[in-house]
Amino acid sequence: MFASKNFKVSFLFVLIGLISLYFADLEITTIDATSLSQDFFFSIFSMEFNNYSVLLEAFLRTISIAVLAIFFSIIFGAILSLFFNSLLVRISLAFTRSIHELFWALIFLQIFGLNTLTALLAIVIPYSATLAKVYAEILQENDTFTDTLRGKDKLSYFIYTKIPDALPHLISYTRYRFECALRSTAILGFVGITTLGYYLSSSFMQGLYHEVWLILIVFYVIVASIKKWFNKYTFIPLVIASFLYLDDFSGFNLANLKRFFTQDIIPYPIKNDLGLQSTISWFEKIFVNEILPGATNTLVLTQLSLLLTAILTLILFPLVSSKFTNKPTKISAHIFLVVLRSTPEYILAYIFLQLFGPSMLPAALALMLHNGSIISHLIGHDTDAMKLRIDVTKRKTELYFYEVLPRIYGQFLAFLFYRWEIIMRESAILGVLGITTLGFYIDSAIEDFRLDKMFLLLLVTAFLNILVDVISKKAREYLRATKHISACDLRQNK
Amino acid sequence: MKKILMNLLLVSSLFSQTFTFSAIPDQDETKLKERFSKLAVYLSKELNVDAKFVPIKSYSASIAAFRNKQLQLAWFGGFSGVKARLIVPNSMAIAQGVEDTEFRSYIIANVKTGLTSSDKFPKGLEGRTFTFGSKGSTSGRLMPEFFIREHLNKAPSKVFSKVGYSGNHTKTISLVQSGAYEVGAVNYKVWDAGIKAGTIDTSKVKIIWTTPTYPDYQFTVHGDLDDTYGKGFTAKLKATILNLKDKAILESFNRSGFIEAKNSDYAPILSVGKSTGLID
């Protein structure tokens, strides 16, 4: 009787998180890492870059690719959202969404090479799918007119009533999606597209931390100032300028595309006609040695990071809430959160790897900081709008536990559920660091040039993501949390 | 605008065709850029083509680019070269460094582990944390893995408590030096160059074992270069590389010179690849 729905769901997730903690390998193995981490943090005082024109070019490229990617994603997303009732469309979109941009890039790199086309496809494909889903949900939310008020013409109802009604929500979500696109575009540099991430990872791998800081700060400024330069007045000029700047979209190669689907991803024993027996043993070997441990580690890391994210959020959100802090603290906390959420998780994880040695700890901490800072920002903002009684307690702890927390708890859980799927997708990427998640095995398959295995593992990853998506949807329905927020950075209600 | 410029460039390059080449990213990018921009100048001059070096971020991406004919020539490691030639019909190894016929890896350890150097395969590796270089590296992955399996009869993941992949040789050295990993495997050329340049702190990290020798790096080309660049081009390219005497270029390669190479030179690598299960 005492256990509310919120409590039951939280209890379950804390329990799963603790079980994951038990199974997770969090051993600290470094012998002496002080010098390296000191190097890193002190280099901020000697920031510089060896070639500023290269950096400027990477800066412009990052923005142009992100602008064009969001432009195409809006178009495809809007069209697809109209067919969102079809089960086939929904399933295929869920599938495309569940594969991380970086993996899409690695696939297209095999087919079209390292070029703008690959970068655009890697972002447009998953982003169109996300936008289609969110647009469809927003349109549904704004479908509140009764039949008699709708008139006879469905098309004019759609254009003149539904769209204008939903427009503010559509626009604000799209803007947040653009921030995601910027981050994604930058990170594509890690696989070789010459965006900011390219130079970031090069400098990082070479230990040129003074360059790393400069690139990171350039990136923080871009992200923090999005509102100033990305709005309804600048959108069209930005799209045109990006087209002209990027200029070269060639690289499409039908033969290679065909080769990928008809040869590369066909399982090795089938392609070489080795018979049913060896096909089964091929699959069995991958299942036992890679899929099982990979999926287990992915789940353990995801659930642990989800729990850590929740804890961090509960600690951090008062710092950005005017209910708890004064303006100067709030502003500095805000900057701190921008820094945390704009630093690629990969870089965060790598710093922790230097500090703590190889285990799941660096990845879990990186995911916690990144996602915790995003949700804290959202919750902090929500509490600002909260109206409390005039005679409310003056004690901060009482205010926190008896007034604010109970009021935002439902929203807090909803945000966590939305981030859940994303944490899982990101945990795959951190496999590149040597934590044997599914992403680790995908990366290995690519390095071994076994694209058939890569494809199989991608399917498994996609399946896990879809599963998490379905569970979190059910959980949200159970909690009756607000329905219309979803995917990447759910900050459109701001 | 850029397109127009590109077209102008294309027109002017009717006289000298673009010839794109790359390399596996086995060490610091600045070092690679320095090395290959010098080579580009040399090849352009000697072959009357517009030779262009494009840096590539991963071993597998360089194989993919070679396969998709976005590269005409590639400086591969033993392992990446074998993999590339398996999937690109008629491609061939044409030249290798003098030292590449007898390449080696060093097993290095953080001094605080107390591991000591020996001529025989080192004892006391079990249960340590260990890092390879890139997953696709010959000297940082394939051969060390082979020798570990040979001596301990176990996969590295069973020998060590943790196995990581640092990404490249320079990073391997810095991770073992910092103690993030206790032991690592590294390309001997990259280590020796680091010692010479003074970038390695030998009070923190040292060599504990040198592997037996094996064939490594080589230049690999497509089999049909003559169709694009004119008859006899491949032979001319090969001669140009073999005749390379420029000190600065050789030094940037850490090689004393280049000698002929053929696909069969790398048969040992192929069989090691197969025996470790890294090649089908």
PDB file of N, CA and C in Angstrom, chain A residues 25 27 29-33 36 109-113 189-192 198 201-202 204-206 209 245-247 256 259 264 268 350 353-354 357-359 434 440 443-444 446-450, chain B residues 1-3 28-30 55-61 63-64 67-68 70 83 87 110 112-113 129 134-136 162-163 165-168 171 174-175 178-182 204 277-280:
ATOM      1  N   ASP A  25      33.321  -5.217 -13.538  1.00  0.00           N
ATOM      2  CA  ASP A  25      34.715  -5.225 -13.148  1.00  0.00           C
ATOM      3  C   ASP A  25      35.152  -3.776 -12.961  1.00  0.00           C
ATOM      4  N   GLU A  27      37.834  -2.780 -10.950  1.00  0.00           N
ATOM      5  CA  GLU A  27      39.124  -2.787 -10.288  1.00  0.00           C
ATOM      6  C   GLU A  27      40.011  -1.627 -10.769  1.00  0.00           C
ATOM      7  N   THR A  29      43.650  -0.464 -11.455  1.00  0.00           N
ATOM      8  CA  THR A  29      44.909  -1.192 -11.649  1.00  0.00           C
ATOM      9  C   THR A  29      46.101  -0.306 -11.982  1.00  0.00           C
ATOM     10  N   THR A  30      45.890   0.996 -12.002  1.00  0.00           N
ATOM     11  CA  THR A  30      47.025   1.837 -12.405  1.00  0.00           C
ATOM     12  C   THR A  30      48.116   1.811 -11.354  1.00  0.00           C
ATOM     13  N   ILE A  31      49.326   1.964 -11.819  1.00  0.00           N
ATOM     14  CA  ILE A  31      50.445   1.958 -10.896  1.00  0.00           C
ATOM     15  C   ILE A  31      50.756   3.398 -10.489  1.00  0.00           C
ATOM     16  N   ASP A  32      50.847   4.259 -11.480  1.00  0.00           N
ATOM     17  CA  ASP A  32      51.156   5.653 -11.179  1.00  0.00           C
ATOM     18  C   ASP A  32      50.689   6.495 -12.353  1.00  0.00           C
ATOM     19  N   ALA A  33      49.570   7.137 -12.181  1.00  0.00           N
ATOM     20  CA  ALA A  33      49.015   7.858 -13.326  1.00  0.00           C
ATOM     21  C   ALA A  33      48.984   9.350 -13.087  1.00  0.00           C
ATOM     22  N   LEU A  36      50.495  11.741 -15.964  1.00  0.00           N
ATOM     23  CA  LEU A  36      49.731  11.888 -17.199  1.00  0.00           C
ATOM     24  C   LEU A  36      48.508  12.767 -17.019  1.00  0.00           C
ATOM     25  N   LEU A 109      31.836   4.022 -44.798  1.00  0.00           N
ATOM     26  CA  LEU A 109      33.248   4.176 -45.113  1.00  0.00           C
ATOM     27  C   LEU A 109      33.743   2.997 -45.957  1.00  0.00           C
ATOM     28  N   GLN A 110      33.195   1.824 -45.657  1.00  0.00           N
ATOM     29  CA  GLN A 110      33.547   0.630 -46.426  1.00  0.00           C
ATOM     30  C   GLN A 110      33.041   0.738 -47.860  1.00  0.00           C
ATOM     31  N   ILE A 111      31.934   1.457 -48.036  1.00  0.00           N
ATOM     32  CA  ILE A 111      31.283   1.478 -49.347  1.00  0.00           C
ATOM     33  C   ILE A 111      31.700   2.695 -50.166  1.00  0.00           C
ATOM     34  N   PHE A 112      31.613   3.878 -49.564  1.00  0.00           N
ATOM     35  CA  PHE A 112      31.855   5.101 -50.331  1.00  0.00           C
ATOM     36  C   PHE A 112      33.188   5.778 -50.012  1.00  0.00           C
ATOM     37  N   GLY A 113      33.839   5.340 -48.948  1.00  0.00           N
ATOM     38  CA  GLY A 113      35.112   5.969 -48.592  1.00  0.00           C
ATOM     39  C   GLY A 113      34.929   7.124 -47.626  1.00  0.00           C
ATOM     40  N   GLY A 189      34.729  12.571 -36.722  1.00  0.00           N
ATOM     41  CA  GLY A 189      36.155  12.765 -36.957  1.00  0.00           C
ATOM     42  C   GLY A 189      36.993  11.625 -36.404  1.00  0.00           C
ATOM     43  N   PHE A 190      36.471  10.938 -35.397  1.00  0.00           N
ATOM     44  CA  PHE A 190      37.213   9.833 -34.801  1.00  0.00           C
ATOM     45  C   PHE A 190      37.464   8.712 -35.799  1.00  0.00           C
ATOM     46  N   VAL A 191      36.609   8.578 -36.811  1.00  0.00           N
ATOM     47  CA  VAL A 191      36.862   7.532 -37.798  1.00  0.00           C
ATOM     48  C   VAL A 191      37.510   8.082 -39.065  1.00  0.00           C
ATOM     49  N   GLY A 192      37.766   9.391 -39.113  1.00  0.00           N
ATOM     50  CA  GLY A 192      38.550   9.904 -40.218  1.00  0.00           C
ATOM     51  C   GLY A 192      37.933  10.993 -41.070  1.00  0.00           C
ATOM     52  N   TYR A 198      38.323  14.882 -35.715  1.00  0.00           N
ATOM     53  CA  TYR A 198      39.513  14.333 -36.365  1.00  0.00           C
ATOM     54  C   TYR A 198      40.767  14.870 -35.679  1.00  0.00           C
ATOM     55  N   SER A 201      40.964  13.842 -31.897  1.00  0.00           N
ATOM     56  CA  SER A 201      41.495  12.518 -31.604  1.00  0.00           C
ATOM     57  C   SER A 201      42.968  12.420 -31.978  1.00  0.00           C
ATOM     58  N   SER A 202      43.375  13.093 -33.081  1.00  0.00           N
ATOM     59  CA  SER A 202      44.793  13.073 -33.448  1.00  0.00           C
ATOM     60  C   SER A 202      45.644  13.665 -32.332  1.00  0.00           C
ATOM     61  N   PHE A 204      44.850  14.108 -29.270  1.00  0.00           N
ATOM     62  CA  PHE A 204      44.721  13.321 -28.050  1.00  0.00           C
ATOM     63  C   PHE A 204      45.608  12.083 -28.102  1.00  0.00           C
ATOM     64  N   MET A 205      45.583  11.396 -29.237  1.00  0.00           N
ATOM     65  CA  MET A 205      46.398  10.195 -29.372  1.00  0.00           C
ATOM     66  C   MET A 205      47.885  10.512 -29.282  1.00  0.00           C
ATOM     67  N   GLN A 206      48.252  11.730 -29.698  1.00  0.00           N
ATOM     68  CA  GLN A 206      49.663  12.102 -29.665  1.00  0.00           C
ATOM     69  C   GLN A 206      50.073  12.753 -28.350  1.00  0.00           C
ATOM     70  N   TYR A 209      48.058  17.725 -25.434  1.00  0.00           N
ATOM     71  CA  TYR A 209      46.862  18.120 -24.691  1.00  0.00           C
ATOM     72  C   TYR A 209      46.540  19.601 -24.810  1.00  0.00           C
ATOM     73  N   TYR A 245      29.732  25.577 -49.301  1.00  0.00           N
ATOM     74  CA  TYR A 245      31.021  25.329 -48.662  1.00  0.00           C
ATOM     75  C   TYR A 245      31.489  23.889 -48.876  1.00  0.00           C
ATOM     76  N   LEU A 246      30.564  22.925 -48.661  1.00  0.00           N
ATOM     77  CA  LEU A 246      30.967  21.522 -48.764  1.00  0.00           C
ATOM     78  C   LEU A 246      31.197  21.109 -50.203  1.00  0.00           C
ATOM     79  N   ASP A 247      30.302  21.645 -51.088  1.00  0.00           N
ATOM     80  CA  ASP A 247      30.537  21.598 -52.521  1.00  0.00           C
ATOM     81  C   ASP A 247      30.624  20.205 -53.140  1.00  0.00           C
ATOM     82  N   ASN A 256      29.996  -0.724 -55.382  1.00  0.00           N
ATOM     83  CA  ASN A 256      30.438  -1.022 -54.028  1.00  0.00           C
ATOM     84  C   ASN A 256      29.259  -1.289 -53.097  1.00  0.00           C
ATOM     85  N   ARG A 259      28.114  -4.683 -53.826  1.00  0.00           N
ATOM     86  CA  ARG A 259      29.079  -5.629 -53.282  1.00  0.00           C
ATOM     87  C   ARG A 259      28.863  -5.813 -51.785  1.00  0.00           C
ATOM     88  N   ASP A 264      29.749  -8.812 -49.081  1.00  0.00           N
ATOM     89  CA  ASP A 264      30.438  -8.535 -47.822  1.00  0.00           C
ATOM     90  C   ASP A 264      29.719  -9.042 -46.587  1.00  0.00           C
ATOM     91  N   TYR A 268      30.308 -15.930 -44.051  1.00  0.00           N
ATOM     92  CA  TYR A 268      31.420 -16.601 -44.714  1.00  0.00           C
ATOM     93  C   TYR A 268      31.110 -18.028 -45.184  1.00  0.00           C
ATOM     94  N   TYR A 350      38.640   8.024 -21.809  1.00  0.00           N
ATOM     95  CA  TYR A 350      40.074   7.838 -21.996  1.00  0.00           C
ATOM     96  C   TYR A 350      40.866   8.479 -20.851  1.00  0.00           C
ATOM     97  N   LEU A 353      40.581   6.217 -18.051  1.00  0.00           N
ATOM     98  CA  LEU A 353      41.413   5.035 -18.292  1.00  0.00           C
ATOM     99  C   LEU A 353      42.843   5.291 -17.808  1.00  0.00           C
ATOM    100  N   GLN A 354      43.328   6.512 -18.073  1.00  0.00           N
ATOM    101  CA  GLN A 354      44.681   6.878 -17.618  1.00  0.00           C
ATOM    102  C   GLN A 354      44.747   6.887 -16.096  1.00  0.00           C
ATOM    103  N   GLY A 357      43.133   2.856 -14.919  1.00  0.00           N
ATOM    104  CA  GLY A 357      43.490   1.616 -15.590  1.00  0.00           C
ATOM    105  C   GLY A 357      42.275   0.988 -16.238  1.00  0.00           C
ATOM    106  N   PRO A 358      42.496  -0.089 -16.985  1.00  0.00           N
ATOM    107  CA  PRO A 358      41.417  -0.665 -17.764  1.00  0.00           C
ATOM    108  C   PRO A 358      40.417  -1.435 -16.904  1.00  0.00           C
ATOM    109  N   SER A 359      39.176  -1.063 -16.976  1.00  0.00           N
ATOM    110  CA  SER A 359      38.084  -1.823 -16.371  1.00  0.00           C
ATOM    111  C   SER A 359      36.813  -1.162 -16.865  1.00  0.00           C
ATOM    112  N   GLY A 434      38.294  -1.142 -25.173  1.00  0.00           N
ATOM    113  CA  GLY A 434      38.751  -2.437 -24.714  1.00  0.00           C
ATOM    114  C   GLY A 434      37.816  -3.076 -23.701  1.00  0.00           C
ATOM    115  N   PHE A 440      32.810  -3.471 -28.822  1.00  0.00           N
ATOM    116  CA  PHE A 440      34.180  -3.969 -28.908  1.00  0.00           C
ATOM    117  C   PHE A 440      34.276  -5.036 -29.995  1.00  0.00           C
ATOM    118  N   ASP A 443      33.824  -3.523 -33.472  1.00  0.00           N
ATOM    119  CA  ASP A 443      35.073  -2.874 -33.881  1.00  0.00           C
ATOM    120  C   ASP A 443      36.117  -3.910 -34.310  1.00  0.00           C
ATOM    121  N   SER A 444      36.217  -5.011 -33.539  1.00  0.00           N
ATOM    122  CA  SER A 444      37.171  -6.063 -33.900  1.00  0.00           C
ATOM    123  C   SER A 444      36.819  -6.684 -35.242  1.00  0.00           C
ATOM    124  N   ILE A 446      35.333  -5.319 -37.706  1.00  0.00           N
ATOM    125  CA  ILE A 446      35.701  -4.391 -38.778  1.00  0.00           C
ATOM    126  C   ILE A 446      37.211  -4.431 -38.998  1.00  0.00           C
ATOM    127  N   GLU A 447      37.972  -4.427 -37.903  1.00  0.00           N
ATOM    128  CA  GLU A 447      39.433  -4.473 -38.031  1.00  0.00           C
ATOM    129  C   GLU A 447      39.893  -5.768 -38.712  1.00  0.00           C
ATOM    130  N   ASP A 448      39.202  -6.865 -38.432  1.00  0.00           N
ATOM    131  CA  ASP A 448      39.554  -8.138 -39.067  1.00  0.00           C
ATOM    132  C   ASP A 448      39.011  -8.239 -40.489  1.00  0.00           C
ATOM    133  N   PHE A 449      38.296  -7.205 -40.898  1.00  0.00           N
ATOM    134  CA  PHE A 449      37.636  -7.199 -42.200  1.00  0.00           C
ATOM    135  C   PHE A 449      36.647  -8.345 -42.346  1.00  0.00           C
ATOM    136  N   ARG A 450      35.951  -8.661 -41.250  1.00  0.00           N
ATOM    137  CA  ARG A 450      34.895  -9.671 -41.337  1.00  0.00           C
ATOM    138  C   ARG A 450      33.570  -8.930 -41.266  1.00  0.00           C
TER     139      ARG A 450
ATOM    140  N   MET B   1      32.247  26.933 -56.172  1.00  0.00           N
ATOM    141  CA  MET B   1      33.510  27.654 -56.344  1.00  0.00           C
ATOM    142  C   MET B   1      34.685  26.675 -56.274  1.00  0.00           C
ATOM    143  N   LYS B   2      34.610  25.858 -55.219  1.00  0.00           N
ATOM    144  CA  LYS B   2      35.690  24.896 -55.039  1.00  0.00           C
ATOM    145  C   LYS B   2      35.713  23.913 -56.218  1.00  0.00           C
ATOM    146  N   LYS B   3      34.489  23.624 -56.725  1.00  0.00           N
ATOM    147  CA  LYS B   3      34.375  22.680 -57.827  1.00  0.00           C
ATOM    148  C   LYS B   3      35.089  23.213 -59.066  1.00  0.00           C
ATOM    149  N   ASP B  28      52.287   8.242 -34.506  1.00  0.00           N
ATOM    150  CA  ASP B  28      51.793   9.623 -34.479  1.00  0.00           C
ATOM    151  C   ASP B  28      51.556  10.186 -35.870  1.00  0.00           C
ATOM    152  N   GLU B  29      50.419  10.891 -35.988  1.00  0.00           N
ATOM    153  CA  GLU B  29      50.037  11.395 -37.284  1.00  0.00           C
ATOM    154  C   GLU B  29      51.017  12.420 -37.845  1.00  0.00           C
ATOM    155  N   THR B  30      51.531  13.295 -36.984  1.00  0.00           N
ATOM    156  CA  THR B  30      52.477  14.297 -37.486  1.00  0.00           C
ATOM    157  C   THR B  30      53.691  13.627 -38.103  1.00  0.00           C
ATOM    158  N   PRO B  55      45.966  11.025 -45.215  1.00  0.00           N
ATOM    159  CA  PRO B  55      46.068  10.324 -43.936  1.00  0.00           C
ATOM    160  C   PRO B  55      44.774   9.571 -43.639  1.00  0.00           C
ATOM    161  N   ILE B  56      44.896   8.361 -43.099  1.00  0.00           N
ATOM    162  CA  ILE B  56      43.720   7.553 -42.772  1.00  0.00           C
ATOM    163  C   ILE B  56      43.806   7.136 -41.311  1.00  0.00           C
ATOM    164  N   LYS B  57      42.646   7.115 -40.652  1.00  0.00           N
ATOM    165  CA  LYS B  57      42.608   6.954 -39.199  1.00  0.00           C
ATOM    166  C   LYS B  57      42.749   5.529 -38.679  1.00  0.00           C
ATOM    167  N   SER B  58      42.337   4.548 -39.456  1.00  0.00           N
ATOM    168  CA  SER B  58      42.407   3.197 -38.895  1.00  0.00           C
ATOM    169  C   SER B  58      42.967   2.222 -39.914  1.00  0.00           C
ATOM    170  N   TYR B  59      43.499   1.112 -39.400  1.00  0.00           N
ATOM    171  CA  TYR B  59      44.064   0.084 -40.267  1.00  0.00           C
ATOM    172  C   TYR B  59      43.011  -0.425 -41.254  1.00  0.00           C
ATOM    173  N   SER B  60      41.810  -0.700 -40.704  1.00  0.00           N
ATOM    174  CA  SER B  60      40.785  -1.283 -41.574  1.00  0.00           C
ATOM    175  C   SER B  60      40.325  -0.284 -42.628  1.00  0.00           C
ATOM    176  N   ALA B  61      40.288   1.008 -42.263  1.00  0.00           N
ATOM    177  CA  ALA B  61      39.866   2.012 -43.245  1.00  0.00           C
ATOM    178  C   ALA B  61      40.886   2.132 -44.366  1.00  0.00           C
ATOM    179  N   ILE B  63      42.683  -0.361 -45.496  1.00  0.00           N
ATOM    180  CA  ILE B  63      42.440  -1.522 -46.363  1.00  0.00           C
ATOM    181  C   ILE B  63      41.203  -1.274 -47.230  1.00  0.00           C
ATOM    182  N   ALA B  64      40.144  -0.709 -46.605  1.00  0.00           N
ATOM    183  CA  ALA B  64      38.914  -0.439 -47.359  1.00  0.00           C
ATOM    184  C   ALA B  64      39.175   0.550 -48.484  1.00  0.00           C
ATOM    185  N   ARG B  67      40.962  -1.160 -51.247  1.00  0.00           N
ATOM    186  CA  ARG B  67      40.038  -2.042 -51.946  1.00  0.00           C
ATOM    187  C   ARG B  67      39.124  -1.265 -52.882  1.00  0.00           C
ATOM    188  N   ASN B  68      38.663  -0.097 -52.420  1.00  0.00           N
ATOM    189  CA  ASN B  68      37.758   0.707 -53.243  1.00  0.00           C
ATOM    190  C   ASN B  68      38.495   1.538 -54.290  1.00  0.00           C
ATOM    191  N   GLN B  70      40.457   3.888 -53.954  1.00  0.00           N
ATOM    192  CA  GLN B  70      40.693   5.284 -53.627  1.00  0.00           C
ATOM    193  C   GLN B  70      42.186   5.498 -53.364  1.00  0.00           C
ATOM    194  N   LYS B  83      46.008  -9.080 -45.570  1.00  0.00           N
ATOM    195  CA  LYS B  83      44.544  -8.984 -45.620  1.00  0.00           C
ATOM    196  C   LYS B  83      44.095  -8.247 -46.872  1.00  0.00           C
ATOM    197  N   ILE B  87      41.777  -9.691 -50.346  1.00  0.00           N
ATOM    198  CA  ILE B  87      40.478  -9.226 -50.856  1.00  0.00           C
ATOM    199  C   ILE B  87      40.591  -8.406 -52.127  1.00  0.00           C
ATOM    200  N   ASN B 110      56.115  -1.899 -17.316  1.00  0.00           N
ATOM    201  CA  ASN B 110      56.349  -0.824 -16.377  1.00  0.00           C
ATOM    202  C   ASN B 110      57.341  -1.311 -15.324  1.00  0.00           C
ATOM    203  N   LYS B 112      57.736  -0.733 -12.265  1.00  0.00           N
ATOM    204  CA  LYS B 112      57.184  -1.105 -10.956  1.00  0.00           C
ATOM    205  C   LYS B 112      56.634  -2.530 -10.887  1.00  0.00           C
ATOM    206  N   THR B 113      56.470  -3.179 -12.056  1.00  0.00           N
ATOM    207  CA  THR B 113      55.991  -4.567 -12.031  1.00  0.00           C
ATOM    208  C   THR B 113      57.085  -5.499 -11.518  1.00  0.00           C
ATOM    209  N   THR B 129      48.004  -6.842 -16.441  1.00  0.00           N
ATOM    210  CA  THR B 129      47.204  -6.149 -17.461  1.00  0.00           C
ATOM    211  C   THR B 129      48.125  -5.907 -18.652  1.00  0.00           C
ATOM    212  N   SER B 134      47.229  -1.368 -32.197  1.00  0.00           N
ATOM    213  CA  SER B 134      45.954  -1.462 -32.903  1.00  0.00           C
ATOM    214  C   SER B 134      45.598  -2.934 -33.081  1.00  0.00           C
ATOM    215  N   LYS B 135      44.277  -3.198 -33.159  1.00  0.00           N
ATOM    216  CA  LYS B 135      43.833  -4.583 -33.354  1.00  0.00           C
ATOM    217  C   LYS B 135      44.376  -5.169 -34.648  1.00  0.00           C
ATOM    218  N   GLY B 136      44.638  -4.302 -35.642  1.00  0.00           N
ATOM    219  CA  GLY B 136      45.059  -4.806 -36.947  1.00  0.00           C
ATOM    220  C   GLY B 136      46.562  -4.731 -37.176  1.00  0.00           C
ATOM    221  N   LYS B 162      43.695  -8.435 -17.981  1.00  0.00           N
ATOM    222  CA  LYS B 162      42.982  -7.515 -18.864  1.00  0.00           C
ATOM    223  C   LYS B 162      43.779  -7.289 -20.129  1.00  0.00           C
ATOM    224  N   VAL B 163      43.087  -7.262 -21.251  1.00  0.00           N
ATOM    225  CA  VAL B 163      43.752  -7.027 -22.521  1.00  0.00           C
ATOM    226  C   VAL B 163      43.143  -5.801 -23.181  1.00  0.00           C
ATOM    227  N   TYR B 165      43.577  -2.475 -26.270  1.00  0.00           N
ATOM    228  CA  TYR B 165      44.127  -2.147 -27.585  1.00  0.00           C
ATOM    229  C   TYR B 165      44.334  -0.644 -27.617  1.00  0.00           C
ATOM    230  N   SER B 166      45.585  -0.217 -27.474  1.00  0.00           N
ATOM    231  CA  SER B 166      45.836   1.211 -27.288  1.00  0.00           C
ATOM    232  C   SER B 166      45.514   2.046 -28.516  1.00  0.00           C
ATOM    233  N   GLY B 167      45.599   1.466 -29.710  1.00  0.00           N
ATOM    234  CA  GLY B 167      45.349   2.241 -30.930  1.00  0.00           C
ATOM    235  C   GLY B 167      46.591   2.364 -31.788  1.00  0.00           C
ATOM    236  N   ASN B 168      47.725   2.755 -31.209  1.00  0.00           N
ATOM    237  CA  ASN B 168      48.969   2.768 -31.970  1.00  0.00           C
ATOM    238  C   ASN B 168      50.166   2.564 -31.052  1.00  0.00           C
ATOM    239  N   LYS B 171      51.033   5.253 -28.381  1.00  0.00           N
ATOM    240  CA  LYS B 171      50.098   5.219 -27.254  1.00  0.00           C
ATOM    241  C   LYS B 171      50.394   4.020 -26.335  1.00  0.00           C
ATOM    242  N   SER B 174      53.144   5.029 -24.046  1.00  0.00           N
ATOM    243  CA  SER B 174      52.767   5.987 -23.003  1.00  0.00           C
ATOM    244  C   SER B 174      51.828   5.353 -21.964  1.00  0.00           C
ATOM    245  N   LEU B 175      51.002   4.397 -22.392  1.00  0.00           N
ATOM    246  CA  LEU B 175      50.105   3.745 -21.420  1.00  0.00           C
ATOM    247  C   LEU B 175      50.872   2.823 -20.477  1.00  0.00           C
ATOM    248  N   SER B 178      52.920   5.078 -18.107  1.00  0.00           N
ATOM    249  CA  SER B 178      52.116   5.694 -17.047  1.00  0.00           C
ATOM    250  C   SER B 178      51.627   4.651 -16.048  1.00  0.00           C
ATOM    251  N   GLY B 179      51.682   3.394 -16.440  1.00  0.00           N
ATOM    252  CA  GLY B 179      51.219   2.356 -15.528  1.00  0.00           C
ATOM    253  C   GLY B 179      49.741   2.030 -15.697  1.00  0.00           C
ATOM    254  N   ALA B 180      49.077   2.669 -16.674  1.00  0.00           N
ATOM    255  CA  ALA B 180      47.678   2.330 -16.927  1.00  0.00           C
ATOM    256  C   ALA B 180      47.589   0.843 -17.297  1.00  0.00           C
ATOM    257  N   TYR B 181      48.567   0.357 -18.050  1.00  0.00           N
ATOM    258  CA  TYR B 181      48.737  -1.074 -18.291  1.00  0.00           C
ATOM    259  C   TYR B 181      50.128  -1.464 -17.792  1.00  0.00           C
ATOM    260  N   GLU B 182      50.245  -2.707 -17.303  1.00  0.00           N
ATOM    261  CA  GLU B 182      51.533  -3.136 -16.751  1.00  0.00           C
ATOM    262  C   GLU B 182      52.511  -3.572 -17.847  1.00  0.00           C
ATOM    263  N   LYS B 204      60.919   4.410 -16.133  1.00  0.00           N
ATOM    264  CA  LYS B 204      59.557   3.954 -15.845  1.00  0.00           C
ATOM    265  C   LYS B 204      59.135   2.747 -16.662  1.00  0.00           C
ATOM    266  N   GLY B 277      43.601 -17.541 -35.878  1.00  0.00           N
ATOM    267  CA  GLY B 277      42.167 -17.360 -36.138  1.00  0.00           C
ATOM    268  C   GLY B 277      41.810 -15.944 -36.542  1.00  0.00           C
ATOM    269  N   LEU B 278      42.829 -15.107 -36.825  1.00  0.00           N
ATOM    270  CA  LEU B 278      42.526 -13.722 -37.188  1.00  0.00           C
ATOM    271  C   LEU B 278      42.269 -13.565 -38.687  1.00  0.00           C
ATOM    272  N   ILE B 279      42.632 -14.595 -39.449  1.00  0.00           N
ATOM    273  CA  ILE B 279      42.303 -14.605 -40.877  1.00  0.00           C
ATOM    274  C   ILE B 279      41.574 -15.912 -41.154  1.00  0.00           C
ATOM    275  N   ASP B 280      40.496 -15.821 -41.958  1.00  0.00           N
ATOM    276  CA  ASP B 280      39.727 -17.042 -42.258  1.00  0.00           C
ATOM    277  C   ASP B 280      40.481 -17.924 -43.244  1.00  0.00           C
TER     278      ASP B 280
END
